[in-house]
Short mmCIF file of C-alpha atoms in Angstrom, two decimals:
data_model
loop_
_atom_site.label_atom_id
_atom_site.label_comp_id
_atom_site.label_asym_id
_atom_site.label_seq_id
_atom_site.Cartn_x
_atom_site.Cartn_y
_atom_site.Cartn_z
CA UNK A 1 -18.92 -86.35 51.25
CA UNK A 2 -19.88 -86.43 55.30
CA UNK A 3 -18.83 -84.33 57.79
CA UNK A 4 -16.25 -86.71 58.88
CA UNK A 5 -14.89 -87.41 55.48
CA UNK A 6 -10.86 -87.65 55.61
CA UNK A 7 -10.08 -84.75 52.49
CA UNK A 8 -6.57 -83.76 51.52
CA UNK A 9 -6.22 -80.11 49.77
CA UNK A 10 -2.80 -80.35 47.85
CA UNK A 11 -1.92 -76.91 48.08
CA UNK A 12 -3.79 -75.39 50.83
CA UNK A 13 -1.42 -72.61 51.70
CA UNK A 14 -2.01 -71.17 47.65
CA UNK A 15 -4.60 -68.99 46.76
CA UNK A 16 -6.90 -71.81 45.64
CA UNK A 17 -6.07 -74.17 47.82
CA UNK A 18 -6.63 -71.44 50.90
CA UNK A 19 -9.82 -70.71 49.49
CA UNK A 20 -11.23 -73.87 49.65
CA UNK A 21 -9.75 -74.78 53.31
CA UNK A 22 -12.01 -71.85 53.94
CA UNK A 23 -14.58 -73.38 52.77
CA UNK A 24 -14.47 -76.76 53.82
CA UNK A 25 -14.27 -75.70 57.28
CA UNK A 26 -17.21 -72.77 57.36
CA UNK A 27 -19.37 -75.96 55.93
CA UNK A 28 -17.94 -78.19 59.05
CA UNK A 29 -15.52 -79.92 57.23
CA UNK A 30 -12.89 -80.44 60.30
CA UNK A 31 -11.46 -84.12 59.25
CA UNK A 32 -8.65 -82.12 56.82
CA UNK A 33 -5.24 -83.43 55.80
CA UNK A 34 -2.95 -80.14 55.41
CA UNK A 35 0.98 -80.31 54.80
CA UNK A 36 3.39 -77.36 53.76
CA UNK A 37 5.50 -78.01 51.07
CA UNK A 38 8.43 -78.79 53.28
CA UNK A 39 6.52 -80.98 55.16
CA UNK A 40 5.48 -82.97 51.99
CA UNK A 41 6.97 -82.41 48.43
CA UNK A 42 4.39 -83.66 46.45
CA UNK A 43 6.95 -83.91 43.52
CA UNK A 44 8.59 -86.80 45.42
CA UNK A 45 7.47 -89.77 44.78
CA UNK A 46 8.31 -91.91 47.55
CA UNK A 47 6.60 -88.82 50.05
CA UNK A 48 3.75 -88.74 47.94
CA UNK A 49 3.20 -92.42 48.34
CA UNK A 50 3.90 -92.87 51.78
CA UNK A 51 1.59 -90.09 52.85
CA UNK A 52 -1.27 -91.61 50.89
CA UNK A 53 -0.25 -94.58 52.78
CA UNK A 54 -0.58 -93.60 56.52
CA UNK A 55 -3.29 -91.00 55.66
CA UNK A 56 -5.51 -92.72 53.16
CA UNK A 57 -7.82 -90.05 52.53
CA UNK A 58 -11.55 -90.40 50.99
CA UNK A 59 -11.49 -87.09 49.01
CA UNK A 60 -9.08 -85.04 47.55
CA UNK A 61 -8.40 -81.91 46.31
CA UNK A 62 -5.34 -80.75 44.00
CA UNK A 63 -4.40 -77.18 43.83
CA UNK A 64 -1.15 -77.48 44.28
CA UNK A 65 1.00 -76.46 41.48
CA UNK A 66 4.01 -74.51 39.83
CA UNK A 67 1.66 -71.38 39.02
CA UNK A 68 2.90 -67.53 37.74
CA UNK A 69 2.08 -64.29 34.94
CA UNK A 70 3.24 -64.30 31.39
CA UNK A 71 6.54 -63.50 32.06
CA UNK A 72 7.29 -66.61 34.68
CA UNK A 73 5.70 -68.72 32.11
CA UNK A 74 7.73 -67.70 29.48
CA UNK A 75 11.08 -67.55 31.01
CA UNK A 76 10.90 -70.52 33.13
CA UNK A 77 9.04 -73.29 30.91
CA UNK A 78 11.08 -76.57 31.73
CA UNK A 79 10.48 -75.48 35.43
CA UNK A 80 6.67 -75.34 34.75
CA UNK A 81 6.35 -78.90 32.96
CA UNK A 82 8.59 -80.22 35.47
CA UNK A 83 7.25 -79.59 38.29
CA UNK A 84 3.43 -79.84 37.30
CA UNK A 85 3.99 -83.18 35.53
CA UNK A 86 5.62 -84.56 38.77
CA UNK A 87 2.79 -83.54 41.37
CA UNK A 88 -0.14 -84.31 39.55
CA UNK A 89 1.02 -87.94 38.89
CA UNK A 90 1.92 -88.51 41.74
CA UNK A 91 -1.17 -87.42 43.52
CA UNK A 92 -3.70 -88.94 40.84
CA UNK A 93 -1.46 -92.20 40.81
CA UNK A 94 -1.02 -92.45 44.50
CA UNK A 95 -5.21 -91.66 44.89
CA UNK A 96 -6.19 -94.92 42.72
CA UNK A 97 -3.85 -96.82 44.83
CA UNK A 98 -5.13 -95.56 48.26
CA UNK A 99 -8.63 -95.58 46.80
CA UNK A 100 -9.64 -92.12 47.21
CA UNK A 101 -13.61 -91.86 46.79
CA UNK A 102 -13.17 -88.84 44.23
CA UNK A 103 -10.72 -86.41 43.28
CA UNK A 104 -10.82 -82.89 41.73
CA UNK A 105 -7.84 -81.79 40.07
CA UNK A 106 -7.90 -78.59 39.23
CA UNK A 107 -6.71 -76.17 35.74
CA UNK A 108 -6.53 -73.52 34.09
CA UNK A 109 -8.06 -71.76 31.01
CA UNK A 110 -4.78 -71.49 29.43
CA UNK A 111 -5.56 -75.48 28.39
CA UNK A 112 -7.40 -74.11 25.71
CA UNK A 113 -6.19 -73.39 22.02
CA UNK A 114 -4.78 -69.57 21.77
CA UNK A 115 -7.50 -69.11 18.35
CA UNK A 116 -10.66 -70.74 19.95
CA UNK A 117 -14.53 -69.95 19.78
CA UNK A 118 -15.79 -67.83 22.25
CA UNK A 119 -17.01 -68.56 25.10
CA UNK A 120 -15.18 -71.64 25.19
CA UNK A 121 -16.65 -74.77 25.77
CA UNK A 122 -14.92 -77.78 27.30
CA UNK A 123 -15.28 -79.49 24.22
CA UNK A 124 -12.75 -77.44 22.24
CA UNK A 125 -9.65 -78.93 23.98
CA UNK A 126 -6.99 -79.91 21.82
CA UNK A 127 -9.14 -78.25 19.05
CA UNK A 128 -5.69 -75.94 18.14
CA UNK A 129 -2.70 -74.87 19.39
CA UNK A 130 -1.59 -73.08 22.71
CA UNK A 131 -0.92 -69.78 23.47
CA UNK A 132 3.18 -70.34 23.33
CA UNK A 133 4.20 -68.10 26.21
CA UNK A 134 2.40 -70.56 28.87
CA UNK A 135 2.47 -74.23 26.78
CA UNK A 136 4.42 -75.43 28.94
CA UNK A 137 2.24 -75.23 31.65
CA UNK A 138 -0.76 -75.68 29.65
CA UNK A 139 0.76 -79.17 28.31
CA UNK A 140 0.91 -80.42 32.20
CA UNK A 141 -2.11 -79.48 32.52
CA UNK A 142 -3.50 -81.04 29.90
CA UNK A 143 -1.68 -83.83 30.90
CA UNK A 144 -3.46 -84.18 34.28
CA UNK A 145 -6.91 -84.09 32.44
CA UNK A 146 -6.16 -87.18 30.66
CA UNK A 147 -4.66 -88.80 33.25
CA UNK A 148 -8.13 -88.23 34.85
CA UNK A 149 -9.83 -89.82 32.13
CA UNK A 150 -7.29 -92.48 31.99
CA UNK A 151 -7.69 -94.06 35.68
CA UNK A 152 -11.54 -93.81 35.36
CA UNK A 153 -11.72 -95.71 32.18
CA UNK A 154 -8.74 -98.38 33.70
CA UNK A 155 -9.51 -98.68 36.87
CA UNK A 156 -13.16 -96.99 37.51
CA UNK A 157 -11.80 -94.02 39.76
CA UNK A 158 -14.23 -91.04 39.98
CA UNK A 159 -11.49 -88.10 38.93
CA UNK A 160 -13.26 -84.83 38.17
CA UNK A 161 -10.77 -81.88 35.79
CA UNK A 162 -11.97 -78.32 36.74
CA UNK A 163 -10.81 -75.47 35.00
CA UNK A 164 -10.88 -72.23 36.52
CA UNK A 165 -10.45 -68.93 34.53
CA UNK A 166 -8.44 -66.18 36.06
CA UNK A 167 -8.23 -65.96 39.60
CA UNK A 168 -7.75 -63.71 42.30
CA UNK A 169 -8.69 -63.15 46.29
CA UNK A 170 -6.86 -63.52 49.66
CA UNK A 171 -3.63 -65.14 49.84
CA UNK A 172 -2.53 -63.79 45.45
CA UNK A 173 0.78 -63.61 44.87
CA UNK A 174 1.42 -59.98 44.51
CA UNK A 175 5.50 -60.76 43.51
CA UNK A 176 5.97 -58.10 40.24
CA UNK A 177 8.27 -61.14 39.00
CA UNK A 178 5.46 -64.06 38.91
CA UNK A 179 2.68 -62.88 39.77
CA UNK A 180 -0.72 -62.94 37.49
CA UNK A 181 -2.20 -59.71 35.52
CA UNK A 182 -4.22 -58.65 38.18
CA UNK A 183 -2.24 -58.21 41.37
CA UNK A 184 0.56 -57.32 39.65
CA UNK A 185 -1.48 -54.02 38.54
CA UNK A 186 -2.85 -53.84 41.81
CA UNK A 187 0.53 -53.78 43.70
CA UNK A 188 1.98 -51.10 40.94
CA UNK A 189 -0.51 -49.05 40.58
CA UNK A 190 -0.82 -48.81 44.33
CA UNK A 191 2.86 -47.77 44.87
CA UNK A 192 2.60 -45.59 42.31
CA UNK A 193 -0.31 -43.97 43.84
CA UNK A 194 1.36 -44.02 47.19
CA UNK A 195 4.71 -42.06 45.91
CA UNK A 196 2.91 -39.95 43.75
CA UNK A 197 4.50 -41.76 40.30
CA UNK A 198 2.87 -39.74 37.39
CA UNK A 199 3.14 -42.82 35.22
CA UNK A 200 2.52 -46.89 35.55
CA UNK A 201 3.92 -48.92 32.25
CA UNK A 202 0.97 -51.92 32.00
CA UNK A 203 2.77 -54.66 29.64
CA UNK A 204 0.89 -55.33 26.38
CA UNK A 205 -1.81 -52.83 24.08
CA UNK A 206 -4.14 -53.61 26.71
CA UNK A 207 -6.70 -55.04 24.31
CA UNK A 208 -6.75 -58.83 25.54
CA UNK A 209 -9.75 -59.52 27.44
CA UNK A 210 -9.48 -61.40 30.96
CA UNK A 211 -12.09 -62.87 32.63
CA UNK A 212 -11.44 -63.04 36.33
CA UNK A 213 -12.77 -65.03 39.22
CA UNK A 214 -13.31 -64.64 42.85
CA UNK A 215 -11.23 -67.50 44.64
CA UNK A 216 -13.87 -67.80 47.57
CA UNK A 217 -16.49 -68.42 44.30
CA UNK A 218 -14.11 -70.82 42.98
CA UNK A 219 -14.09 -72.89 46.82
CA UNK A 220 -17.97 -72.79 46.76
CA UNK A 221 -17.79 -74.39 43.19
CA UNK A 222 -15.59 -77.03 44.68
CA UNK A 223 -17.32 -78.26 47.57
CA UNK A 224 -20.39 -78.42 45.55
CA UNK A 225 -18.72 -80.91 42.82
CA UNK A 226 -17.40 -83.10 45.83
CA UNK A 227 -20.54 -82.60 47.72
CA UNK A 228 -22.52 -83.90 44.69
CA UNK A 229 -24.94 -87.17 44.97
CA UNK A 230 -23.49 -90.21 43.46
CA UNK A 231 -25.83 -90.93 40.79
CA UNK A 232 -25.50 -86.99 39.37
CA UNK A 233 -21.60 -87.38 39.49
CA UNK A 234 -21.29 -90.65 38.21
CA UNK A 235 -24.14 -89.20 34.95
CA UNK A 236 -21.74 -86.43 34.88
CA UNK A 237 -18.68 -88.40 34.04
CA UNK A 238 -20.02 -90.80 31.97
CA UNK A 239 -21.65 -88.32 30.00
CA UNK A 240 -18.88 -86.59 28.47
CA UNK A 241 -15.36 -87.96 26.99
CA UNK A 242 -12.89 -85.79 29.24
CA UNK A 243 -14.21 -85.46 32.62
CA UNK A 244 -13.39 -81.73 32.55
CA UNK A 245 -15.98 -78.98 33.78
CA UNK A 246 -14.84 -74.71 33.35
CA UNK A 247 -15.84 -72.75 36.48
CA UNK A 248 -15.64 -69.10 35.54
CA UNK A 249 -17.53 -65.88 36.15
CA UNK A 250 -19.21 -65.38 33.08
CA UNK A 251 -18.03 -61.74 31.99
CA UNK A 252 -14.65 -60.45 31.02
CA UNK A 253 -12.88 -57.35 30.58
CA UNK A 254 -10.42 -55.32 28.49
CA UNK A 255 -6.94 -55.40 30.20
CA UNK A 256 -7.08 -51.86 29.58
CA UNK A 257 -10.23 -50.79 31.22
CA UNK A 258 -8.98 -53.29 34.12
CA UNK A 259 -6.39 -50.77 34.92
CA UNK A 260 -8.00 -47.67 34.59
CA UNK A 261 -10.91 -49.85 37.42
CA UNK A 262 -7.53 -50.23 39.45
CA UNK A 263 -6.09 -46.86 38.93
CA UNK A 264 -9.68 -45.20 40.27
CA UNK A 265 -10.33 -47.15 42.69
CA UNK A 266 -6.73 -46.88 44.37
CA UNK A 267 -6.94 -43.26 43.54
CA UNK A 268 -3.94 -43.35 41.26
CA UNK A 269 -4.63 -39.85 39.04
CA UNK A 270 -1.44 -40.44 37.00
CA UNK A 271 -1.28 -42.09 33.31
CA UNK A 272 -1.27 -45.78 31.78
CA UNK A 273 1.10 -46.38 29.54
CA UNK A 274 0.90 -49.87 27.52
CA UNK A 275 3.82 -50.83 26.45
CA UNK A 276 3.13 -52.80 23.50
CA UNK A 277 6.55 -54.64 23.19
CA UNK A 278 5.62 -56.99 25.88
CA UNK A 279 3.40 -59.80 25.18
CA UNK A 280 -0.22 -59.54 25.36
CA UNK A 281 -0.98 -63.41 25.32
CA UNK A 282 -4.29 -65.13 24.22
CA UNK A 283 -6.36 -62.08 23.00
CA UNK A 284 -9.77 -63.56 24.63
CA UNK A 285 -10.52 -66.91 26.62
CA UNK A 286 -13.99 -66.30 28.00
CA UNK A 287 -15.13 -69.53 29.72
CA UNK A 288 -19.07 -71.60 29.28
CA UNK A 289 -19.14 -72.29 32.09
CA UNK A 290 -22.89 -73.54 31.46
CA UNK A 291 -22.48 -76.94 32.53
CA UNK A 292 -21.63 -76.14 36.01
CA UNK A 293 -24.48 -73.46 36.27
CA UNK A 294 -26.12 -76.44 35.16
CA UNK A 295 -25.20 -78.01 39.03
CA UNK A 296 -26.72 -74.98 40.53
CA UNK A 297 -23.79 -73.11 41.34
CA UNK A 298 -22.96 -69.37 40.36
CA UNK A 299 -20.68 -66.57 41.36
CA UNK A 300 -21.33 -64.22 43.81
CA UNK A 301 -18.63 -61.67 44.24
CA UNK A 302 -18.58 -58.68 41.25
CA UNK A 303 -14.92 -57.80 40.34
CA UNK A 304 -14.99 -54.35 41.71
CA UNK A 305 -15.85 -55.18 45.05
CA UNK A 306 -13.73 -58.33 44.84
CA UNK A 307 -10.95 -55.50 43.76
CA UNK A 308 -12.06 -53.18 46.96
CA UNK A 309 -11.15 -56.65 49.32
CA UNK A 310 -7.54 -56.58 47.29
CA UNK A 311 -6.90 -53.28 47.64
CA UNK A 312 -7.75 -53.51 51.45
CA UNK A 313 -5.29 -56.60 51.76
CA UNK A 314 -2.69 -54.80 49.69
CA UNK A 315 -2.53 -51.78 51.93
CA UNK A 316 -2.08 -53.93 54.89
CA UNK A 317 1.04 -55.78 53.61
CA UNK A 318 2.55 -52.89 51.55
CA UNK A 319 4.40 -51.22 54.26
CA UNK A 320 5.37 -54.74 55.92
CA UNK A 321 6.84 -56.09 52.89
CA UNK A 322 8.55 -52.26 52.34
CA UNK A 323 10.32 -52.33 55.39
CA UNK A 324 11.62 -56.06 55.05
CA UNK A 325 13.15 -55.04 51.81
CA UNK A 326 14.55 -51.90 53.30
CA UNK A 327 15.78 -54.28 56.29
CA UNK A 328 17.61 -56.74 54.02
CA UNK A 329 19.42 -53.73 51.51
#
């Protein structure tokens, strides 16, 4: 990948997609192909092709996607499939046509059976079944990993699968009604905190563990994989039968000590209480994320500073997104 290289980022307005923009362009990547969703509906077909048409790009990146917490997953799963199905084949479809040099299409852990081996190696997909509150999406996803295994067999395309773990950074999605574990703990434990609540109801026992990953750690990991010489990416998908790679942090954490981390560090002095009626999910999904340590990358940002940089963000858009509420009651 040159300086020059054309790359589209499906997505870069997410907190993935953002991420890597980021990156791209603090390595002088400049040569980027960005469109809003209105501009481009990647579930569209006939806009999917015809960008890849007039912008024939050399590299891309997909992080877009239909993306939420355990209880968007579980209430809106035909919305999930849907959507995820229809964007990732278009994309991967529409990149063998334009001949795209390589593509990373990126996951989640969630593609991994609910029982499984810990940590858990790539090699234990489809080794049992889902989690069921996030199938759905886990199915798509799954989906897209074959479909990258598919073209390169077929046709010889160079599509990479990453799988993230748990993320978080800049640009989360701090909505209480889709949002993921971590912001959504963030954003109540930090109103609580702010109008002196004496209690914060966490859903679950708090005993599943969560491993959770910097998004800015997640961008370095990305430009790496595209940045790779030929030979070592070419060895890398030849060597293994999905051409799927898990990018996590290494460590996880008890959802219950992840809260009491929050509650301290927002200064929130009043109590947790689980409520165990709600769902707690897959119990553990601890990524290996040996083989791309393997590459030379690693993380660099430790979750309680990462958690300082949310809480800093949060703050800052708390009493914006307070008053527009106020504004439209």
């Amino acid at each position: 990948m040159h300086k020059n290289s054309r790359i589209f980022v499906a997505g870069h307005r997410g907190l993935v997609g953002s991420a890597i923009v980021r990156r791209l362009r603090a390595l002088g990547f400049d040569n980027l192909a960005l469109r809003t969703h209105a501009e481009l509906n990647l579930a569209d077909p006939l806009a999917t092709h015809e960008f890849f048409e007039s912008q024939r790009p050399e590299f891309v990146i997909v992080a877009a996607a239909k993306v939420g917490g355990i209880h968007a997953n579980s209430t809106l799963p035909a919305t999930f499939i849907h959507t995820n199905l229809a964007i990732q084949t278009n994309v991967l479809h529409e990149a063998w046509s334009a001949g795209v040099e390589r593509l990373l299409f990126l996951g989640s852990s969630c593609i991994y059976p609910r029982e499984c081996a810990q940590p858990i190696h790539e090699d234990y997909l489809l080794t049992g079944p889902l989690e069921p509150t996030n199938s759905a999406y886990a199915v798509a996803k799954i989906a897209g990993i074959e479909m990258c295994r598919s073209y390169n067999r077929q046709y010889g395309t160079h599509f990479l699968a990453a799988m993230p773990t748990n993320m978080y950074g800049p640009g989360d999605n701090f909505d209480l009604e889709t949002s993921h574990v971590l912001p959504a703990l963030l954003r109540k434990t930090s109103e609580a905190a702010m109008r002196g609540h004496d209690e914060v109801v966490v859903w679950g026992t708090g005993k599943p563990r969560r491993e959770f990953l910097h998004s800015d750690d997640l961008a370095d990991g990305c430009a790496m994989l595209l940045s790779l010489d030929t030979e070592t990416f070419d060895d890398f998908l030849r060597s293994h039968y999905y051409p799927l790679i898990n990018i996590g942090y290494g460590e996880d954490i008890t959802i219950a000590d992840l809260a009491q981390l929050i509650a301290r560090k927002v200064g929130y002095k009043g109590r947790l209480r689980f409520d165990a009626t709600r769902p707690d999910g897959t119990m553990r999904k601890l990524m290996d994320s040996s083989r791309m340590r393997s590459l030379g990358w690693k993380p660099k940002i430790d979750l309680e500073h990462g958690i300082e940089q949310m809480i800093e963000r949060l703050r800052s858009d708390l009493p914006a997104a307070q008053a527009k509420r106020a504004a439209v009651a």
